[in-house]
XYZ file of C-alpha atoms in Angstrom:
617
model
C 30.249 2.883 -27.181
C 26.971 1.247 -26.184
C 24.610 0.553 -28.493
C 21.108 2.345 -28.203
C 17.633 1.411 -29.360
C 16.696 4.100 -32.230
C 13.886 5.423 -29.635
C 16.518 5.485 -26.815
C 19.135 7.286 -28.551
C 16.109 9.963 -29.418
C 15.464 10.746 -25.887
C 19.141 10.434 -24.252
C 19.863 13.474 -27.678
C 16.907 15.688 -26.738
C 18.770 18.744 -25.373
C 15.902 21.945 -25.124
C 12.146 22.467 -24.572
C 9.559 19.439 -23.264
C 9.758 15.956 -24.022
C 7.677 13.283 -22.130
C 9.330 9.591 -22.291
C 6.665 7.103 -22.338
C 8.815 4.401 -20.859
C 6.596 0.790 -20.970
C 8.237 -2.304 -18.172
C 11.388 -3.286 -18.097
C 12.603 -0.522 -21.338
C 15.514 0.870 -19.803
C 14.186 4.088 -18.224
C 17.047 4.397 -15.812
C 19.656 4.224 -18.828
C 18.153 6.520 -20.462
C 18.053 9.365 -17.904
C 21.204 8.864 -16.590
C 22.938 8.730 -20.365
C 20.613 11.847 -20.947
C 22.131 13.628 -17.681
C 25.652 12.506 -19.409
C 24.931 13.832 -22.946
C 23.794 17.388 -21.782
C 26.926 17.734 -19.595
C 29.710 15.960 -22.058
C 28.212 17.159 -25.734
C 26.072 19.922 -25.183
C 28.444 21.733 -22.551
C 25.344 22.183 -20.005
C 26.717 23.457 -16.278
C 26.343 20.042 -14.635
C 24.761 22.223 -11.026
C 22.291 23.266 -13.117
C 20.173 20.113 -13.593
C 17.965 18.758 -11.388
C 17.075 15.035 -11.362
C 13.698 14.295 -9.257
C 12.980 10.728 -8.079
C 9.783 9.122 -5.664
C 12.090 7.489 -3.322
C 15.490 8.257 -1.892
C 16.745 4.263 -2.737
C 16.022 5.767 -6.194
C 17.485 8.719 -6.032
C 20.379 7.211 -4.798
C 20.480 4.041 -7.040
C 20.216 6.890 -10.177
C 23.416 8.705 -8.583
C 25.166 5.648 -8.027
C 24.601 4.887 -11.668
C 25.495 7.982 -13.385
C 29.048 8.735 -11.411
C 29.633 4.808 -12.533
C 28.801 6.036 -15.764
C 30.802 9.102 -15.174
C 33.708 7.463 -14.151
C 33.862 9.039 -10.501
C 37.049 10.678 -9.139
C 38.903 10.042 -13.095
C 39.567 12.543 -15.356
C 36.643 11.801 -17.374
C 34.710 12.814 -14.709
C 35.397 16.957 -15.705
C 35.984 18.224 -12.689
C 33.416 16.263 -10.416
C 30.702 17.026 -13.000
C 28.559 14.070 -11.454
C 28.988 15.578 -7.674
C 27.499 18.379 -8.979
C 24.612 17.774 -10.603
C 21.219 17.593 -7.974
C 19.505 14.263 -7.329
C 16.978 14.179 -5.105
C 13.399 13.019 -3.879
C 10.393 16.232 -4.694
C 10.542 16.385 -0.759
C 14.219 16.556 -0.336
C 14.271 19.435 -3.132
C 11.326 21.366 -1.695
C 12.836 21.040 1.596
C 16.176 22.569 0.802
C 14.088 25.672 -1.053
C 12.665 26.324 2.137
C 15.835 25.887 4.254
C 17.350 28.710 2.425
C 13.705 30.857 2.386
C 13.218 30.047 6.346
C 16.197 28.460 7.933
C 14.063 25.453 8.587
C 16.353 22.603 10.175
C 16.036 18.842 9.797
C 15.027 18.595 13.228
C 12.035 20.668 11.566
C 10.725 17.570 10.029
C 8.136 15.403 11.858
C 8.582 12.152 12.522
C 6.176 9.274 11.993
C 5.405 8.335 15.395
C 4.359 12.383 16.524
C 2.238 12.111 13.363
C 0.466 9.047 14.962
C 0.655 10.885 18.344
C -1.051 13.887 17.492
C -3.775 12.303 15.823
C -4.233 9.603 18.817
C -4.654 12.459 20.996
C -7.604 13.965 19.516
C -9.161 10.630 19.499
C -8.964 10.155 22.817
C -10.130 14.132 23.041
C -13.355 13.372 20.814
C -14.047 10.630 22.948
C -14.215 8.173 19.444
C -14.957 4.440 20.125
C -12.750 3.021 17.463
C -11.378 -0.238 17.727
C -9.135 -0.682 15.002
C -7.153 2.634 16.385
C -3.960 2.001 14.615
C -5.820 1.509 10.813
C -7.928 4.749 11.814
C -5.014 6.944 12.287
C -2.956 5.498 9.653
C -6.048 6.261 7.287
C -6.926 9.302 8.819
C -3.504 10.633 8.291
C -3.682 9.457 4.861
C -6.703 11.631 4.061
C -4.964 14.603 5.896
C -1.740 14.065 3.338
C -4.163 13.916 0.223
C -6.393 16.915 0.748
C -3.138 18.559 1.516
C -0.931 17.483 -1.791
C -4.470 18.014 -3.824
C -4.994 21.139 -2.241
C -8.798 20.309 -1.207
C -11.089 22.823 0.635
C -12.119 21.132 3.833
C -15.089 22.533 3.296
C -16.357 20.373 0.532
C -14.064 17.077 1.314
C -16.018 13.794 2.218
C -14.011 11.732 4.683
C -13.649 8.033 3.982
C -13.183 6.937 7.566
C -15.252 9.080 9.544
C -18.139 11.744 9.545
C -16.880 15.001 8.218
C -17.523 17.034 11.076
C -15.041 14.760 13.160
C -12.557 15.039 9.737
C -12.276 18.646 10.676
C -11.841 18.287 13.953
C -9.134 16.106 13.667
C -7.600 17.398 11.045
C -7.689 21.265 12.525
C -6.134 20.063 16.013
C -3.707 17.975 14.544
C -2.830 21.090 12.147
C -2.490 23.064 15.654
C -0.422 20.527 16.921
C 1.908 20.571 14.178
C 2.094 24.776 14.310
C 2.471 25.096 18.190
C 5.803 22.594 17.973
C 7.092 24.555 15.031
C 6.506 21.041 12.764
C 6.382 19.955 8.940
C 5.060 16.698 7.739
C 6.143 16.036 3.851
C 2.967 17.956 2.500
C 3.390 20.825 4.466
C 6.960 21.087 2.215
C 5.153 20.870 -0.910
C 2.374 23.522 0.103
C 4.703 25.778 1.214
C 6.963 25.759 -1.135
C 4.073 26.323 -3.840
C 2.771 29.087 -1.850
C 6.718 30.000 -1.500
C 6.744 30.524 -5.556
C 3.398 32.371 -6.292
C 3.919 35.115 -3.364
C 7.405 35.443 -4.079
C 8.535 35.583 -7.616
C 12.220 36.511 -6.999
C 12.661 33.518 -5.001
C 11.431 31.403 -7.659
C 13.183 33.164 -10.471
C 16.728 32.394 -8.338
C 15.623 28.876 -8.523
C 14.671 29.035 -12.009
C 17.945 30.288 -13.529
C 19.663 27.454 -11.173
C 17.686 24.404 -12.793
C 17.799 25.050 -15.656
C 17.052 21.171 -16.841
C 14.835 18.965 -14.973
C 13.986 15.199 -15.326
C 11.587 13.462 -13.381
C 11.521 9.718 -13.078
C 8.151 7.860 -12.477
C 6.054 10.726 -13.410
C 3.028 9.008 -13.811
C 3.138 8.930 -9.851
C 3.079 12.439 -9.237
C 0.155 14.902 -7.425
C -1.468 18.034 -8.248
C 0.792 20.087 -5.775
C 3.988 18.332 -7.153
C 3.445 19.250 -10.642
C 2.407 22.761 -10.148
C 5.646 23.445 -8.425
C 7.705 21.386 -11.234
C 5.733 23.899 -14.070
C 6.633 27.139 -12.156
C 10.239 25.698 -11.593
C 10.897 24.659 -15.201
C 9.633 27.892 -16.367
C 10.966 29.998 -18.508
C 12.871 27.358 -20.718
C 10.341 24.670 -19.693
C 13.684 22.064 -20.093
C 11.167 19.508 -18.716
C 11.933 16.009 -19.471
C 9.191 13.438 -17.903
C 9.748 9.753 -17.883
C 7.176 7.282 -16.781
C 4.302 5.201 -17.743
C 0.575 6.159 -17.246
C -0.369 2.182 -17.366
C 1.876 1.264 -13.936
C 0.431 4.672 -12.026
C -1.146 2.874 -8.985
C -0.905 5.391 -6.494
C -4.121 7.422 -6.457
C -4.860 6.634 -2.701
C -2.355 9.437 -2.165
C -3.059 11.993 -5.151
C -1.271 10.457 -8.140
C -3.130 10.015 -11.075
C -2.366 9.037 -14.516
C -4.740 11.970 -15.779
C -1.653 14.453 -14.702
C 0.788 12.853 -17.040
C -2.191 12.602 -20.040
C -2.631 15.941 -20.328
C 1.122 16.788 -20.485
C 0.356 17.347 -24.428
C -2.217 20.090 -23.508
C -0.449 21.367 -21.045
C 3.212 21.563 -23.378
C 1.691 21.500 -26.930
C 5.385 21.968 -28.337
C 6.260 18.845 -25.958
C 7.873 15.727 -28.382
C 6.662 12.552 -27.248
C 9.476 9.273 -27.615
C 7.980 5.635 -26.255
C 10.472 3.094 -25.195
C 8.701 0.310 -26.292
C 11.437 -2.427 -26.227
C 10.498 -4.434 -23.045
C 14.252 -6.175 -22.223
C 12.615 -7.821 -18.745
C 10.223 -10.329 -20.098
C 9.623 -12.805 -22.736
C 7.090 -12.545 -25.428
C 4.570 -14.548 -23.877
C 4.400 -12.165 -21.098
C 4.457 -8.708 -22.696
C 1.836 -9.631 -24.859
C -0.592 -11.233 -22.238
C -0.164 -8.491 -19.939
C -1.012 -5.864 -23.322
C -4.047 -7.837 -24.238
C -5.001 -6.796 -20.312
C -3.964 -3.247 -20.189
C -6.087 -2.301 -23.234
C -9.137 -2.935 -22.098
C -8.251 0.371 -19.973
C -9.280 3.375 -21.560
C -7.880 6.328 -20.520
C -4.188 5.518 -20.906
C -2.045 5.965 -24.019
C -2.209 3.443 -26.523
C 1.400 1.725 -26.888
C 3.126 -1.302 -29.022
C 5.375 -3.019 -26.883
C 7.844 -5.201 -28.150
C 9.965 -8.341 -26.266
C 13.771 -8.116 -27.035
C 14.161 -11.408 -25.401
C 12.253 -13.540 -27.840
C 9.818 -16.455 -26.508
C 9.558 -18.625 -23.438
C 7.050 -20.801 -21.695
C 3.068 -19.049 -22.128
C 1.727 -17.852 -19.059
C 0.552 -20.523 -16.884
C -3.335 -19.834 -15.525
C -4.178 -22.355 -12.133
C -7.194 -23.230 -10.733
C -7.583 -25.173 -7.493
C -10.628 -26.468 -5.844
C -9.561 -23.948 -2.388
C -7.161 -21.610 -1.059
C -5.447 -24.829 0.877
C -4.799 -26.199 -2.276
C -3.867 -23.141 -4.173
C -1.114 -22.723 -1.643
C -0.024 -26.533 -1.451
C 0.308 -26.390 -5.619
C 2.393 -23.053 -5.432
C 4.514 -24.720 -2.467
C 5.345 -27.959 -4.534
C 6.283 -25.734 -7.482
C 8.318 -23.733 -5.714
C 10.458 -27.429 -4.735
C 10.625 -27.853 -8.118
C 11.815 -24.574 -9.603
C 14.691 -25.012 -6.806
C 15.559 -28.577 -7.965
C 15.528 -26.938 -11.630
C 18.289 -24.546 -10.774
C 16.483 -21.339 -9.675
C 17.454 -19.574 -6.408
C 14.539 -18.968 -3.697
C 15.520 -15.156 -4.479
C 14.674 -15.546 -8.153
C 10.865 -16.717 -7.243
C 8.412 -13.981 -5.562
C 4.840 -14.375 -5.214
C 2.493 -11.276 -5.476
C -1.264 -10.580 -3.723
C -3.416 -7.895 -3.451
C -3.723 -6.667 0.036
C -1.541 -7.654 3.384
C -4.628 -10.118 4.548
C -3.749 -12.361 1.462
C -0.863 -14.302 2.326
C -1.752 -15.694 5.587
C -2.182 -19.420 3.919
C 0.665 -19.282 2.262
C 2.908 -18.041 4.806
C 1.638 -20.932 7.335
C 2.504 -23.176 4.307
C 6.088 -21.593 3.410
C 6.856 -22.490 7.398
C 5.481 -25.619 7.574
C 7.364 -26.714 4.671
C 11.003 -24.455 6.062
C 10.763 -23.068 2.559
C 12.536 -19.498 3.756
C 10.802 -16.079 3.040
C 11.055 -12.567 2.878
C 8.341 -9.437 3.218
C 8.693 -6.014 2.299
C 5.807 -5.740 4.625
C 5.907 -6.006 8.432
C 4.458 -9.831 8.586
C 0.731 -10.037 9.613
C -0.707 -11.930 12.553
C -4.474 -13.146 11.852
C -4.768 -13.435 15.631
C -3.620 -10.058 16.650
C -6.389 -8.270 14.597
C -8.973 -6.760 17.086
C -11.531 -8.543 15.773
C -9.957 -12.110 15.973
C -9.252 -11.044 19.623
C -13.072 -10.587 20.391
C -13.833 -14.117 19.006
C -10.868 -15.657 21.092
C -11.506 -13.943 24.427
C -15.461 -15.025 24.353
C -14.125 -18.628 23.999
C -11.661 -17.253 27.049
C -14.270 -16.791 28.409
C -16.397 -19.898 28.545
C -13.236 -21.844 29.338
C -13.280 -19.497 32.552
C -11.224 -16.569 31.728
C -13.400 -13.762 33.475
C -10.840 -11.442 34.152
C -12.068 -7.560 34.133
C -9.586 -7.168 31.084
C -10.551 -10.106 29.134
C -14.460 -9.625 30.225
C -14.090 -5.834 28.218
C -13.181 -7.266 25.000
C -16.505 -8.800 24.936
C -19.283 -6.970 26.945
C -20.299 -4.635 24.792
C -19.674 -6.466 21.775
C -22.484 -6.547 20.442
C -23.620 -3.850 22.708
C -25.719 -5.367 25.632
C -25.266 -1.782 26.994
C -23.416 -3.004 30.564
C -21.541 0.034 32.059
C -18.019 -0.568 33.058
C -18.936 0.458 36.451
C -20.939 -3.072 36.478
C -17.371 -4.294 36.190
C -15.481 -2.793 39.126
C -13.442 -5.980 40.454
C -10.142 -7.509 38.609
C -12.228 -10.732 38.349
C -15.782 -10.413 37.278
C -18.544 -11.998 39.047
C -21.996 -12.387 36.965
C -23.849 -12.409 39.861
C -22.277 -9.182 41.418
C -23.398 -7.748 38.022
C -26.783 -8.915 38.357
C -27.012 -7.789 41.552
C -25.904 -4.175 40.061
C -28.599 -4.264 37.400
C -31.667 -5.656 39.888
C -33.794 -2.963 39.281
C -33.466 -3.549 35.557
C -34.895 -6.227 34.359
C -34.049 -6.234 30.789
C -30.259 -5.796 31.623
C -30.557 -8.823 33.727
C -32.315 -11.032 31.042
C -29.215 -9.825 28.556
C -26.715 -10.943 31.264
C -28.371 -14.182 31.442
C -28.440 -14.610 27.712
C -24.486 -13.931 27.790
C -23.995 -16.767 30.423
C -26.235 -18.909 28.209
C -24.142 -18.225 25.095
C -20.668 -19.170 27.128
C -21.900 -22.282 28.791
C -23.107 -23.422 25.043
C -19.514 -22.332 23.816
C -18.060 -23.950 26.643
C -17.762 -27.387 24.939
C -17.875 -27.013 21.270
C -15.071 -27.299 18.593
C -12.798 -24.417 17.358
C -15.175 -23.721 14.146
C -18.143 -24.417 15.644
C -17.700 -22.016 18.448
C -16.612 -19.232 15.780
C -19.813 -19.810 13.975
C -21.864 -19.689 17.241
C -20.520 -16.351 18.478
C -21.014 -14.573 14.909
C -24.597 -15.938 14.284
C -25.874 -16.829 17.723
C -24.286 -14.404 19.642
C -24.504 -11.573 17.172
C -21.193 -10.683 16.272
C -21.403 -10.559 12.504
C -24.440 -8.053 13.333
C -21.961 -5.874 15.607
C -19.051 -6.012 12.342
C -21.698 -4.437 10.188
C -23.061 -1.789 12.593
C -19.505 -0.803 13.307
C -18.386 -0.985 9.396
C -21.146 1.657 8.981
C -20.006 4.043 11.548
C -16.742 3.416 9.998
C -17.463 4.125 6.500
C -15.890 0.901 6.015
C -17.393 -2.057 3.643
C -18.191 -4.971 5.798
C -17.012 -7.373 3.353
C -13.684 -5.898 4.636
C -13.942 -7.044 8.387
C -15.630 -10.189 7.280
C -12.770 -11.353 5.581
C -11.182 -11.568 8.945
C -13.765 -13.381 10.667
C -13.888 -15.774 7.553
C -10.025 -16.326 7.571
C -10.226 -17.584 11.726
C -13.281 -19.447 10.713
C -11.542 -20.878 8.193
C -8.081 -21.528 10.832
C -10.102 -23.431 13.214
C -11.612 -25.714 10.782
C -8.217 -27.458 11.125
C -8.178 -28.067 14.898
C -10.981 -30.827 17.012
C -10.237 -29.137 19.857
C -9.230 -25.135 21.724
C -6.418 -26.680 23.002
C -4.747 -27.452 19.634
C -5.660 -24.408 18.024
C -4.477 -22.563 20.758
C -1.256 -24.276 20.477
C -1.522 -23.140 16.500
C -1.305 -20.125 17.536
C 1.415 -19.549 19.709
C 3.384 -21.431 17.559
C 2.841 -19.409 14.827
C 3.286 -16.059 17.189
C 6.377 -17.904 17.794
C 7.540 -18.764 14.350
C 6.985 -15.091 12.914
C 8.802 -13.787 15.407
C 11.916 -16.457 14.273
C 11.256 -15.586 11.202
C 11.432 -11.116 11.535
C 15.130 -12.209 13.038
C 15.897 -13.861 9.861
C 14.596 -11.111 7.919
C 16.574 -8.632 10.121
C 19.818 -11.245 9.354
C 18.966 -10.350 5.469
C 18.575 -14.448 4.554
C 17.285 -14.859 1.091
C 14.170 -16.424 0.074
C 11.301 -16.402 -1.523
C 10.287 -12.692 -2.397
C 6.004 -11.639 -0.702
C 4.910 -8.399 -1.178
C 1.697 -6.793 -2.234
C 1.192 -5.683 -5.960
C 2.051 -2.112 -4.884
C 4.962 -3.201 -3.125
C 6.594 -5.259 -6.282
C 6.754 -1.813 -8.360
C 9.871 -1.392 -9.686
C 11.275 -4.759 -9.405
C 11.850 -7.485 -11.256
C 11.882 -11.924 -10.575
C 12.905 -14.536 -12.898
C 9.598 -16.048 -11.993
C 6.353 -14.857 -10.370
C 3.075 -15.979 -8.991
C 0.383 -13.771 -8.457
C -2.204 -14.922 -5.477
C -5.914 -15.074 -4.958
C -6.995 -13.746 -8.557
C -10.680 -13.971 -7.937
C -13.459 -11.431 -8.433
C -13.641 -9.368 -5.092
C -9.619 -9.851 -4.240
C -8.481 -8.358 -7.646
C -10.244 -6.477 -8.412
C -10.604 -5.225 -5.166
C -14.655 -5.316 -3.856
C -14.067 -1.600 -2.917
C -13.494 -0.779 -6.252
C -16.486 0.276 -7.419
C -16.063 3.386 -9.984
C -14.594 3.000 -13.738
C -11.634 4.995 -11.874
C -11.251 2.496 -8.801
C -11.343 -0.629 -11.662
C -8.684 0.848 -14.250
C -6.146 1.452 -11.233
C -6.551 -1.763 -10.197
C -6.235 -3.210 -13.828
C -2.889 -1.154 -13.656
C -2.108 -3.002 -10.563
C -2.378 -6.304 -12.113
C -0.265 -5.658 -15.069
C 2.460 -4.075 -12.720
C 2.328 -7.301 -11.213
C 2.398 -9.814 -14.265
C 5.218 -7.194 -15.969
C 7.366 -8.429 -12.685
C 7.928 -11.740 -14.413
C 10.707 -11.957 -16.725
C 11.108 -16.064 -17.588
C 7.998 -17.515 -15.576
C 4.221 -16.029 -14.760
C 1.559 -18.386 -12.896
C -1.499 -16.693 -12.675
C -3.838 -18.697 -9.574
C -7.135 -18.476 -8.090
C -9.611 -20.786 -6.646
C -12.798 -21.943 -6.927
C -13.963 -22.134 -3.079
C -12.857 -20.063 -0.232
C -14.439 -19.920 3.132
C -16.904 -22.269 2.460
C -18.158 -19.988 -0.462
C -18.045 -20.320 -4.374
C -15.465 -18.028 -5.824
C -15.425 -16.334 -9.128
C -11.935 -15.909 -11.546
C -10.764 -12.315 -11.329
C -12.275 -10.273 -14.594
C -8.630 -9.692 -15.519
C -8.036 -13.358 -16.050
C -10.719 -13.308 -18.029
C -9.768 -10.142 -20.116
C -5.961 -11.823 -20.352
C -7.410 -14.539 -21.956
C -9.465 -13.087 -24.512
C-alpha cells in the first residue's frame, strides 16, 4: 500500500459535497485524483460511469486515463468488471460536445477546423478592404478576441477590441459568425455556449446529465472561464460532488478567459466546500521552492500557502548578469557543455523566455555550437517577419532589385502616396513614374527623395543601412503610425527592427549577411526535420509553454524590466499574471535554476526584471 502525505490521504478519502484541492508545483495532483477516482469506485461502491473526470488538454486527459487503468490494473480481475473503461475522462470540449451530439445529432465533421477559422476571417479582411500587414498575427488575434467574448459571454455592444476599431470588431466578428451558421459549423466556444444555453432552456436535459455524473473532478481549475464553470455548477448540481484541483498562483491563461478570481471565490460560491492544500513540493529542492515563494507573495490576490520541499537542499539559485544578450547566450552555451560533461542529458536541461521573439540569439548560438534543440513552438525566422522584409527589400533595392514585386514592399512604406497604377510594368522604371506624376510636382520631389535615399544605401554596411532607412528614410515613423492603427504598442514592432539592427552589426558587408541568412533559413529548416525525427535536446519553449512540465535544470532568458514583465503589462492584473508566469517557470526546475539577464541590449541600457529583484529580497 502506498504511503500518502496526511493532506493527500485527506483529499483521495473525501467521498460527498465540495472540496477544492489547492495543489502547489510538483505536489502530486495527478496521484491524487486518480487514487481519488480509485477510492470512490473500490471503498465507497460509487458506479464507476457515473464520474466524470475533466482535463484542459486531451494529452492530459489521456495521460490521467493511462494512469488510473495502470492503477486499476486493466483487463485483471482487480479491475471489477472494466470499472476504469467506464468511468468518463475527457477535455470540457470533448464533454460538451458529446451533450450536444445526443441533444442535436451534431457529427465530428461538425467541428471546424483551424485553417476555415483563419479562412473565414481572411475573407472579411479582404471584404473590408483592411491594410494590415502582419495578416497572419491579425487573424490569429482577432480570432482570439472572437473565442474570449464568446467563453466570457461579452455583449458586443460594450467590448473594446484590442486589435482593431470596434466598429470593424463587429464586422468581422458578425460575418465570420455568418460564415460559421451558413456551413452548419462549431468552433470550441460555440460548444460551450450552447451547451450552457442547452441547460438553462432545457432542464430535463440537464437533469439526465445530472443523475449520470454524479461526481466530477476537474484538474487545473485555476485555468478555467466564466462559461466553463457555469456549466460545471449546473452539472454538479444537486449533490454538488465537485472536487476542484489546481493552483490559483500558476493560472496564466487570462488572454483567453481564465482567471484565478474564478477559483477564489469557490468558498463563496460553496460555503460548505472543505479546502485540503498539497503543500509538499516533491519536484524541487529547497532552494527553489522557497525563492520562487518569496516571489509569489508579493501577489496579492492569490491564496496564501506554506510550501514545503520533500527533497531537502541543493545548490541556491544561481542569478547571471552579462554585459549583452551575445554574452548572455555564449555563458548559457558554455554551461550547457558543462552540465553534459557532468553527466546530465541535453533532455534534462530546458531554457525558458517570455515571448517567441526571445530566443533568436540563442538559437543562432545552439547551431553554431551543434548543441541539438527542441521547440514546442514552430521555430521563428527574424527575417521572415514583414517588417524585416521591408528593411531587406529597400537594400534590394539600392543593390538594383526594382522588380514591381519587390518595389511594393517599399513604396508606400512610409506612405509617399504613389498609386500602384504608377507601377504598371514587371520592372519598375523611376523615370516612367515620374513621367506619370509630371503634373504633380510634390509627387515628383518624393520620388526623387526615394532615389536619393537608395543611391545613399547603395554602398553602406549592413547596420548602417538599417539605421539609415529607420531614421533617414522614415521607417521607425511608419512602425508607430501603423502600431496606432493597430492598437498595438510600438515597443512591440521595434523590437524587431532592433533585433535585425542588432544581426547586421555582425556582418562588413550585404553580401555576408545575406549569406547569414540563407544559411540560417537553411539550418532551421535541417533542424524542423530533426524535430519531426523526435532527436532529443535541449528543451525551448515560452513560459506558457513549460506549464506542466518538469527539467532537472532550467534557465530562464532575458529577465529584464520590459521582457518579464512584459512592457504591455500595464494594470495590477496584467503584472500579477505575469508574476505567475515567472514562478511557473522557476517551479520547472527541480536540481538546477539560473536566473539571467543583461545589462545592454540593442545598444540600450537594460534594467533587471522587478521579479529578480522581489526573489531576492
Amino acid at each position: 500500500m502506498r504511503e500518502f502525505h496526511p493532506s493527500q490521504k485527506e483529499a483521495i478519502e473525501h467521498k460527498d459535497g465540495p472540496m477544492m484541492v489547492l495543489a502547489g508545483p510538483g505536489s502530486g495532483k495527478t496521484t491524487v485524483i486518480t487514487h481519488r477516482v480509485k477510492h470512490l469506485v473500490e471503498d465507497c461502491g460509487v458506479d464507476p460511469s457515473s464520474i466524470l473526470v475533466i482535463t484542459f488538454t486531451r494529452a492530459a486527459a489521456r495521460e490521467m486515463q493511462e494512469r488510473f487503468e495502470k492503477l486499476m490494473g486493466v483487463g485483471t480481475e482487480a479491475d471489477a468488471a472494466g470499472a476504469s473503461s467506464r468511468v468518463s475522462f475527457g477535455t470540457f470540449h470533448s464533454i460538451f460536445f458529446t451533450i450536444l451530439k445526443y441533444a442535436y445529432r451534431y457529427q465530428a465533421s461538425s467541428i471546424v477546423r483551424e485553417e476555415q477559422r483563419t479562412r473565414f476571417v481572411r475573407e472579411m479582411v479582404e471584404k473590408l478592404k483592411l491594410e494590415i500587414e502582419d495578416e497572419h498575427d491579425f487573424i490569429s488575434s482577432v480570432l482570439g478576441e472572437i473565442s474570449f467574448v464568446k467563453s466570457e459571454m461579452v455583449d458586443l455592444a460594450h467590448y473594446y477590441s484590442q486589435n482593431c476599431s470596434e466598429e470593424m470588431f463587429k464586422e468581422i466578428y458578425a460575418g465570420y459568425e455568418e460564415r460559421m451558421r451558413r456551413a452548419n459549423l462549431l468552433d470550441f466556444d460555440d460548444m460551450l455556449v450552447m451547451c450552457h444555453e442547452l441547460f438553462t432552456k432545457r432542464p430535463d436535459i440537464l437533469a439526465a446529465w445530472q443523475k449520470k455524473f454524479r461526481y466530477i473532478l476537474v484538474d487545473e481549475f485555476q485555468d478555467i472561464n466564466k462559461v466553463q464553470y457555469e456549466i460545471v455548477r449546473m452539472l454538479a448540481k444537486p449533490e454538488d460532488n465537485l472536487f476542484i484541483v489546481g493552483d490559483d498562483d500558476q493560472s496564466v491563461y487570462r488572454f483567453r478567459g481564465s482567471k484565478p478570481e474564478i477559483m477564489l471565490g469557490f468558498p463563496k460560491d460553496y460555503p460548505e466546500a472543505k479546502t485540503v492544500l498539497l503543500g509538499v513540493n516533491y519536484r524541487s529542492t529547497i532552494e527553489i521552492v522557497e525563492t520562487a515563494s518569496r516571489l509569489i507573495r508579493h501577489n496579492q490576490k492569490r491564496y496564501d500557502k506554506k510550501l514545503e520541499a520533500a527533497r531537502g537542499h541543493g545548490r541556491p539559485v544561481i542569478t547571471c548578469v552579462s554585459a549583452d544578450a551575445q554574452a548572455e547566450t555564449l555563458r548559457i552555451v558554455d554551461e550547457i557543455k558543462g552540465y553534459v560533461q557532468a553527466g546530465y542529458k541535453l533532455e534534462d536541461i530546458a531554457i525558458l523566455y517570455r515571448t517567441n521573439l526571445n530566443p533568436r540569439l540563442m538559437i543562432e548560438k545552439l547551431m553554431e555550437f551543434n548543441i541539438p534543440f527542441t521547440m514546442k513552438d514552430s521555430l521563428p525566422n527574424l527575417y521572415d517577419h514583414w517588417i524585416s522584409k521591408n528593411v531587406l527589400a529597400y537594400i534590394k533595392a539600392a543593390r538594383g532589385d526594382l522588380s514591381r514585386s519587390n518595389i511594393l514592399q517599399i513604396i508606400n512604406r512610409p506612405n509617399r502616396y504613389v498609386s500602384r497604377d504608377a507601377l504598371e510594368d514587371a520592372a519598375v522604371s523611376w523615370d516612367k513614374v515620374e513621367s506619370f506624376y509630371q503634373d504633380k510636382r510634390w509627387m515628383v520631389e518624393r520620388i526623387e527623395q526615394l532615389k536619393y535615399d537608395l543611391m545613399m544605401l547603395k554602398t553602406m554596411p549592413p547596420a548602417a543601412a538599417v539605421n539609415y532607412i529607420r531614421k533617414a528614410v522614415g521607417y521607425d515613423d511608419y512602425i508607430k503610425e501603423y502600431a496606432l492603427y493597430r492598437r498595438l504598442k510600438p515597443e512591440e514592432l521595434a523590437e524587431t527592427l532592433d533585433q535585425l539592427q542588432e544581426s547586421a552589426a555582425n556582418y562588413k558587408t550585404v553580401e555576408a549577411w545575406f549569406g547569414h541568412m540563407e544559411d540560417y533559413r537553411k539550418r532551421l529548416q535541417e533542424q524542423a526535420r530533426a524535430q519531426q525525427a523526435a532527436h532529443a535536446g535541449v528543451s525551448l519553449m515560452t513560459m506558457h509553454g513549460s506549464k506542466g512540465l518538469e527539467f532537472s535544470v532550467v534557465y530562464i532568458l532575458d529577465a529584464n524590466e520590459g521582457i518579464t514583465p512584459h512592457r504591455k503589462a500595464v494594470l495590477d492584473a496584467d503584472l500579477e499574471e505575469e508574476r505567475r508566469m515567472f514562478y511557473v517557470a522557476m517551479t520547472r526546475a527541480k536540481d538546477r535554476l539560473h536566473v539571467c539577464w543583461a545589462k545592454e541590449r540593442y545598444g540600450k541600457k537594460q534594467e533587471v526584471s522587478r521579479f529578480v529583484e522581489e526573489y531576492l529580497a
